[in-house]
């Protein structure tokens, strides 16, 4: 269990503080799945804890590492990761994920549930209900710059660092390449 002095493990005989690399763990949320417990630290790091109290870092997919996770919840075989503006559904068996809510909402999501084909998000402003969609992979666009012109003359990136006042007409020719992750 999580306390204000660290993470504790208790069996019938004793109480012991659970540490990772001799460091205290300050946990804000625990969620169980089969023989594994997920622990969200107060600074947004997620740990996995085995039944034998072995602690390791949960490997968050690269595409969502920049998100600050503030809440977690396990429902069935899925771990839900709540960030400031998104909710991710992580499939624990398949080790894949999808974003089920995104955007810059001006409300905090405190919980979620599912009824039939609906996502139901609890917020301080009421319930937000969305349709469940089939899992989609997040598409990450890649910006490719083909050509840079300064005053209608081809220029390279290094020359952009030292433009003078008369070099004030800058044109970029680019395209966005979308590939599924």
PDB file of C-alpha atoms in Angstrom:
ATOM      1  CA  UNK A   1       0.000   0.000   0.000  1.00  0.00           C
ATOM      2  CA  UNK A   2       1.042   3.608  -0.587  1.00  0.00           C
ATOM      3  CA  UNK A   3       1.718   5.986   2.299  1.00  0.00           C
ATOM      4  CA  UNK A   4       3.151   9.463   2.736  1.00  0.00           C
ATOM      5  CA  UNK A   5       6.459   7.885   3.808  1.00  0.00           C
ATOM      6  CA  UNK A   6       6.789   5.440   0.904  1.00  0.00           C
ATOM      7  CA  UNK A   7       5.428   2.245  -0.616  1.00  0.00           C
ATOM      8  CA  UNK A   8       4.875  -0.578   1.880  1.00  0.00           C
ATOM      9  CA  UNK A   9       4.435  -4.323   1.488  1.00  0.00           C
ATOM     10  CA  UNK A  10       2.828  -6.402   4.220  1.00  0.00           C
ATOM     11  CA  UNK A  11       2.544 -10.129   4.676  1.00  0.00           C
ATOM     12  CA  UNK A  12       1.323 -12.107   7.666  1.00  0.00           C
ATOM     13  CA  UNK A  13       4.642 -11.736   9.474  1.00  0.00           C
ATOM     14  CA  UNK A  14       5.951  -8.256   8.836  1.00  0.00           C
ATOM     15  CA  UNK A  15       5.768  -4.854   7.188  1.00  0.00           C
ATOM     16  CA  UNK A  16       8.518  -3.778   4.807  1.00  0.00           C
ATOM     17  CA  UNK A  17       9.073  -0.663   2.728  1.00  0.00           C
ATOM     18  CA  UNK A  18       9.283  -1.469  -0.987  1.00  0.00           C
ATOM     19  CA  UNK A  19      12.062   0.488  -2.714  1.00  0.00           C
ATOM     20  CA  UNK A  20      13.586   0.619  -6.176  1.00  0.00           C
ATOM     21  CA  UNK A  21      17.382   0.913  -6.202  1.00  0.00           C
ATOM     22  CA  UNK A  22      17.278   1.819  -2.505  1.00  0.00           C
ATOM     23  CA  UNK A  23      15.069   4.844  -3.250  1.00  0.00           C
ATOM     24  CA  UNK A  24      11.726   5.576  -1.610  1.00  0.00           C
ATOM     25  CA  UNK A  25       8.711   5.398  -3.905  1.00  0.00           C
ATOM     26  CA  UNK A  26       5.898   7.877  -3.406  1.00  0.00           C
ATOM     27  CA  UNK A  27       2.821   6.455  -5.074  1.00  0.00           C
ATOM     28  CA  UNK A  28      -0.457   8.230  -5.766  1.00  0.00           C
ATOM     29  CA  UNK A  29      -2.377   5.345  -7.385  1.00  0.00           C
ATOM     30  CA  UNK A  30      -2.244   1.540  -7.420  1.00  0.00           C
ATOM     31  CA  UNK A  31      -4.060  -0.636  -9.971  1.00  0.00           C
ATOM     32  CA  UNK A  32      -4.024  -4.450 -10.193  1.00  0.00           C
ATOM     33  CA  UNK A  33      -4.060  -6.788 -13.165  1.00  0.00           C
ATOM     34  CA  UNK A  34      -3.751 -10.532 -12.518  1.00  0.00           C
ATOM     35  CA  UNK A  35      -0.469 -11.014 -10.620  1.00  0.00           C
ATOM     36  CA  UNK A  36       0.851  -7.534 -11.369  1.00  0.00           C
ATOM     37  CA  UNK A  37       0.289  -4.188  -9.683  1.00  0.00           C
ATOM     38  CA  UNK A  38       0.794  -0.913 -11.505  1.00  0.00           C
ATOM     39  CA  UNK A  39       1.917   1.996  -9.329  1.00  0.00           C
ATOM     40  CA  UNK A  40       1.783   5.621 -10.459  1.00  0.00           C
ATOM     41  CA  UNK A  41       4.275   7.807  -8.609  1.00  0.00           C
ATOM     42  CA  UNK A  42       3.558  11.360  -7.552  1.00  0.00           C
ATOM     43  CA  UNK A  43       5.889  12.533 -10.351  1.00  0.00           C
ATOM     44  CA  UNK A  44       4.134  10.580 -13.139  1.00  0.00           C
ATOM     45  CA  UNK A  45       6.367   7.495 -13.355  1.00  0.00           C
ATOM     46  CA  UNK A  46       4.628   4.136 -13.660  1.00  0.00           C
ATOM     47  CA  UNK A  47       6.089   1.050 -11.992  1.00  0.00           C
ATOM     48  CA  UNK A  48       5.187  -2.628 -12.246  1.00  0.00           C
ATOM     49  CA  UNK A  49       5.201  -4.623  -9.001  1.00  0.00           C
ATOM     50  CA  UNK A  50       5.106  -8.423  -9.063  1.00  0.00           C
ATOM     51  CA  UNK A  51       3.505 -10.629  -6.409  1.00  0.00           C
ATOM     52  CA  UNK A  52       7.028 -11.127  -5.013  1.00  0.00           C
ATOM     53  CA  UNK A  53       7.339  -7.310  -4.620  1.00  0.00           C
ATOM     54  CA  UNK A  54       9.864  -7.037  -7.459  1.00  0.00           C
ATOM     55  CA  UNK A  55       9.632  -3.485  -8.803  1.00  0.00           C
ATOM     56  CA  UNK A  56      10.495  -2.365 -12.329  1.00  0.00           C
ATOM     57  CA  UNK A  57       9.665   0.569 -14.573  1.00  0.00           C
ATOM     58  CA  UNK A  58       6.642   0.172 -16.810  1.00  0.00           C
ATOM     59  CA  UNK A  59       7.699   0.659 -20.422  1.00  0.00           C
ATOM     60  CA  UNK A  60       5.483   3.446 -21.704  1.00  0.00           C
ATOM     61  CA  UNK A  61       5.238   3.428 -25.513  1.00  0.00           C
ATOM     62  CA  UNK A  62       7.554   5.981 -27.110  1.00  0.00           C
ATOM     63  CA  UNK A  63       4.668   7.834 -28.749  1.00  0.00           C
ATOM     64  CA  UNK A  64       3.205   8.866 -25.386  1.00  0.00           C
ATOM     65  CA  UNK A  65       6.356   9.344 -23.278  1.00  0.00           C
ATOM     66  CA  UNK A  66       6.113  13.118 -23.579  1.00  0.00           C
ATOM     67  CA  UNK A  67       2.728  13.000 -21.844  1.00  0.00           C
ATOM     68  CA  UNK A  68       2.607  13.543 -18.088  1.00  0.00           C
ATOM     69  CA  UNK A  69       0.491  10.737 -16.696  1.00  0.00           C
ATOM     70  CA  UNK A  70      -1.641  11.871 -13.760  1.00  0.00           C
ATOM     71  CA  UNK A  71      -3.947   8.866 -13.223  1.00  0.00           C
ATOM     72  CA  UNK A  72      -4.123   5.177 -14.080  1.00  0.00           C
ATOM     73  CA  UNK A  73      -6.909   2.615 -14.017  1.00  0.00           C
ATOM     74  CA  UNK A  74      -7.148  -1.060 -14.963  1.00  0.00           C
ATOM     75  CA  UNK A  75     -10.331  -2.418 -16.517  1.00  0.00           C
ATOM     76  CA  UNK A  76     -10.161  -5.992 -17.773  1.00  0.00           C
ATOM     77  CA  UNK A  77      -6.946  -6.475 -19.764  1.00  0.00           C
ATOM     78  CA  UNK A  78      -6.457  -2.755 -20.366  1.00  0.00           C
ATOM     79  CA  UNK A  79      -4.501  -0.107 -18.481  1.00  0.00           C
ATOM     80  CA  UNK A  80      -5.865   3.410 -18.898  1.00  0.00           C
ATOM     81  CA  UNK A  81      -3.374   6.269 -18.749  1.00  0.00           C
ATOM     82  CA  UNK A  82      -4.776   9.734 -18.051  1.00  0.00           C
ATOM     83  CA  UNK A  83      -2.728  12.764 -19.055  1.00  0.00           C
ATOM     84  CA  UNK A  84      -3.641  16.440 -18.886  1.00  0.00           C
ATOM     85  CA  UNK A  85      -5.377  16.388 -22.259  1.00  0.00           C
ATOM     86  CA  UNK A  86      -5.681  12.742 -23.325  1.00  0.00           C
ATOM     87  CA  UNK A  87      -6.692   9.279 -22.223  1.00  0.00           C
ATOM     88  CA  UNK A  88      -4.814   6.269 -23.601  1.00  0.00           C
ATOM     89  CA  UNK A  89      -6.018   2.680 -23.599  1.00  0.00           C
ATOM     90  CA  UNK A  90      -3.072   0.257 -23.273  1.00  0.00           C
ATOM     91  CA  UNK A  91      -3.735  -3.397 -24.112  1.00  0.00           C
ATOM     92  CA  UNK A  92      -1.749  -5.345 -21.514  1.00  0.00           C
ATOM     93  CA  UNK A  93      -1.732  -8.645 -23.429  1.00  0.00           C
ATOM     94  CA  UNK A  94      -0.996  -7.279 -26.922  1.00  0.00           C
ATOM     95  CA  UNK A  95       1.309  -4.478 -25.657  1.00  0.00           C
ATOM     96  CA  UNK A  96      -0.385  -1.951 -27.948  1.00  0.00           C
ATOM     97  CA  UNK A  97      -2.387   1.196 -27.305  1.00  0.00           C
ATOM     98  CA  UNK A  98      -4.765   3.734 -28.720  1.00  0.00           C
ATOM     99  CA  UNK A  99      -5.791   7.233 -27.746  1.00  0.00           C
ATOM    100  CA  UNK A 100      -9.461   7.201 -26.748  1.00  0.00           C
ATOM    101  CA  UNK A 101      -9.754  10.879 -25.869  1.00  0.00           C
ATOM    102  CA  UNK A 102      -7.629  13.733 -27.101  1.00  0.00           C
ATOM    103  CA  UNK A 103      -7.567  17.449 -27.360  1.00  0.00           C
ATOM    104  CA  UNK A 104      -7.109  20.383 -25.057  1.00  0.00           C
ATOM    105  CA  UNK A 105     -10.140  20.005 -22.863  1.00  0.00           C
ATOM    106  CA  UNK A 106     -10.707  22.608 -20.193  1.00  0.00           C
ATOM    107  CA  UNK A 107     -11.768  19.974 -17.669  1.00  0.00           C
ATOM    108  CA  UNK A 108     -10.150  17.260 -15.626  1.00  0.00           C
ATOM    109  CA  UNK A 109     -11.184  13.650 -16.210  1.00  0.00           C
ATOM    110  CA  UNK A 110     -11.504  11.848 -12.900  1.00  0.00           C
ATOM    111  CA  UNK A 111     -12.771   8.446 -14.040  1.00  0.00           C
ATOM    112  CA  UNK A 112     -14.087   6.426 -16.962  1.00  0.00           C
ATOM    113  CA  UNK A 113     -16.495   3.595 -17.623  1.00  0.00           C
ATOM    114  CA  UNK A 114     -17.965   1.805 -20.639  1.00  0.00           C
ATOM    115  CA  UNK A 115     -21.527   0.926 -21.506  1.00  0.00           C
ATOM    116  CA  UNK A 116     -22.156  -0.926 -24.753  1.00  0.00           C
ATOM    117  CA  UNK A 117     -20.271   1.031 -27.418  1.00  0.00           C
ATOM    118  CA  UNK A 118     -19.931   4.236 -25.376  1.00  0.00           C
ATOM    119  CA  UNK A 119     -16.998   5.705 -23.420  1.00  0.00           C
ATOM    120  CA  UNK A 120     -18.229   7.592 -20.377  1.00  0.00           C
ATOM    121  CA  UNK A 121     -15.769  10.065 -18.851  1.00  0.00           C
ATOM    122  CA  UNK A 122     -16.485  11.632 -15.461  1.00  0.00           C
ATOM    123  CA  UNK A 123     -15.351  15.261 -15.233  1.00  0.00           C
ATOM    124  CA  UNK A 124     -15.883  18.090 -12.763  1.00  0.00           C
ATOM    125  CA  UNK A 125     -18.300  19.592 -15.317  1.00  0.00           C
ATOM    126  CA  UNK A 126     -20.369  16.439 -15.770  1.00  0.00           C
ATOM    127  CA  UNK A 127     -20.257  13.351 -17.963  1.00  0.00           C
ATOM    128  CA  UNK A 128     -18.642  13.265 -21.378  1.00  0.00           C
ATOM    129  CA  UNK A 129     -19.950  10.430 -23.557  1.00  0.00           C
ATOM    130  CA  UNK A 130     -18.225   9.393 -26.780  1.00  0.00           C
ATOM    131  CA  UNK A 131     -18.586   6.460 -29.163  1.00  0.00           C
ATOM    132  CA  UNK A 132     -16.019   3.685 -28.903  1.00  0.00           C
ATOM    133  CA  UNK A 133     -14.149   3.225 -32.122  1.00  0.00           C
ATOM    134  CA  UNK A 134     -12.134   0.299 -33.341  1.00  0.00           C
ATOM    135  CA  UNK A 135      -8.492   0.533 -32.261  1.00  0.00           C
ATOM    136  CA  UNK A 136      -6.423   2.824 -34.438  1.00  0.00           C
ATOM    137  CA  UNK A 137      -2.740   3.304 -34.458  1.00  0.00           C
ATOM    138  CA  UNK A 138      -1.574   6.832 -33.798  1.00  0.00           C
ATOM    139  CA  UNK A 139      -0.299   8.471 -36.955  1.00  0.00           C
ATOM    140  CA  UNK A 140       2.747  10.625 -36.460  1.00  0.00           C
ATOM    141  CA  UNK A 141       3.387  13.170 -39.231  1.00  0.00           C
ATOM    142  CA  UNK A 142       6.922  13.853 -40.420  1.00  0.00           C
ATOM    143  CA  UNK A 143       7.770  17.273 -41.819  1.00  0.00           C
ATOM    144  CA  UNK A 144      10.095  17.115 -44.824  1.00  0.00           C
ATOM    145  CA  UNK A 145      11.456  20.419 -46.098  1.00  0.00           C
ATOM    146  CA  UNK A 146      12.291  20.228 -49.796  1.00  0.00           C
ATOM    147  CA  UNK A 147      13.600  23.711 -50.403  1.00  0.00           C
ATOM    148  CA  UNK A 148      14.194  27.020 -48.659  1.00  0.00           C
ATOM    149  CA  UNK A 149      14.234  30.298 -50.573  1.00  0.00           C
ATOM    150  CA  UNK A 150      15.418  33.628 -49.205  1.00  0.00           C
ATOM    151  CA  UNK A 151      14.540  36.542 -51.487  1.00  0.00           C
ATOM    152  CA  UNK A 152      13.763  33.945 -54.192  1.00  0.00           C
ATOM    153  CA  UNK A 153      17.229  32.316 -53.980  1.00  0.00           C
ATOM    154  CA  UNK A 154      17.830  28.761 -52.770  1.00  0.00           C
ATOM    155  CA  UNK A 155      19.308  28.782 -49.272  1.00  0.00           C
ATOM    156  CA  UNK A 156      20.425  26.059 -46.903  1.00  0.00           C
ATOM    157  CA  UNK A 157      19.740  25.745 -43.166  1.00  0.00           C
ATOM    158  CA  UNK A 158      23.118  27.118 -42.098  1.00  0.00           C
ATOM    159  CA  UNK A 159      22.591  30.356 -44.036  1.00  0.00           C
ATOM    160  CA  UNK A 160      19.312  30.941 -42.173  1.00  0.00           C
ATOM    161  CA  UNK A 161      21.272  31.548 -38.969  1.00  0.00           C
ATOM    162  CA  UNK A 162      22.809  34.759 -40.285  1.00  0.00           C
ATOM    163  CA  UNK A 163      20.208  36.584 -42.376  1.00  0.00           C
ATOM    164  CA  UNK A 164      20.395  40.361 -42.615  1.00  0.00           C
ATOM    165  CA  UNK A 165      17.495  42.839 -42.616  1.00  0.00           C
ATOM    166  CA  UNK A 166      17.143  42.883 -46.381  1.00  0.00           C
ATOM    167  CA  UNK A 167      16.710  39.097 -46.502  1.00  0.00           C
ATOM    168  CA  UNK A 168      13.106  39.235 -45.352  1.00  0.00           C
ATOM    169  CA  UNK A 169      11.225  37.127 -47.911  1.00  0.00           C
ATOM    170  CA  UNK A 170      11.530  33.518 -46.744  1.00  0.00           C
ATOM    171  CA  UNK A 171       9.680  30.669 -48.478  1.00  0.00           C
ATOM    172  CA  UNK A 172       9.558  27.039 -47.398  1.00  0.00           C
ATOM    173  CA  UNK A 173       8.536  24.219 -49.670  1.00  0.00           C
ATOM    174  CA  UNK A 174       7.634  21.149 -47.676  1.00  0.00           C
ATOM    175  CA  UNK A 175       5.312  18.218 -47.355  1.00  0.00           C
ATOM    176  CA  UNK A 176       3.970  16.206 -44.453  1.00  0.00           C
ATOM    177  CA  UNK A 177       4.515  12.483 -44.574  1.00  0.00           C
ATOM    178  CA  UNK A 178       2.106  10.395 -42.469  1.00  0.00           C
ATOM    179  CA  UNK A 179       3.054   6.882 -41.472  1.00  0.00           C
ATOM    180  CA  UNK A 180       1.273   4.592 -39.046  1.00  0.00           C
ATOM    181  CA  UNK A 181       3.244   3.641 -35.968  1.00  0.00           C
TER     182      UNK A 181
END
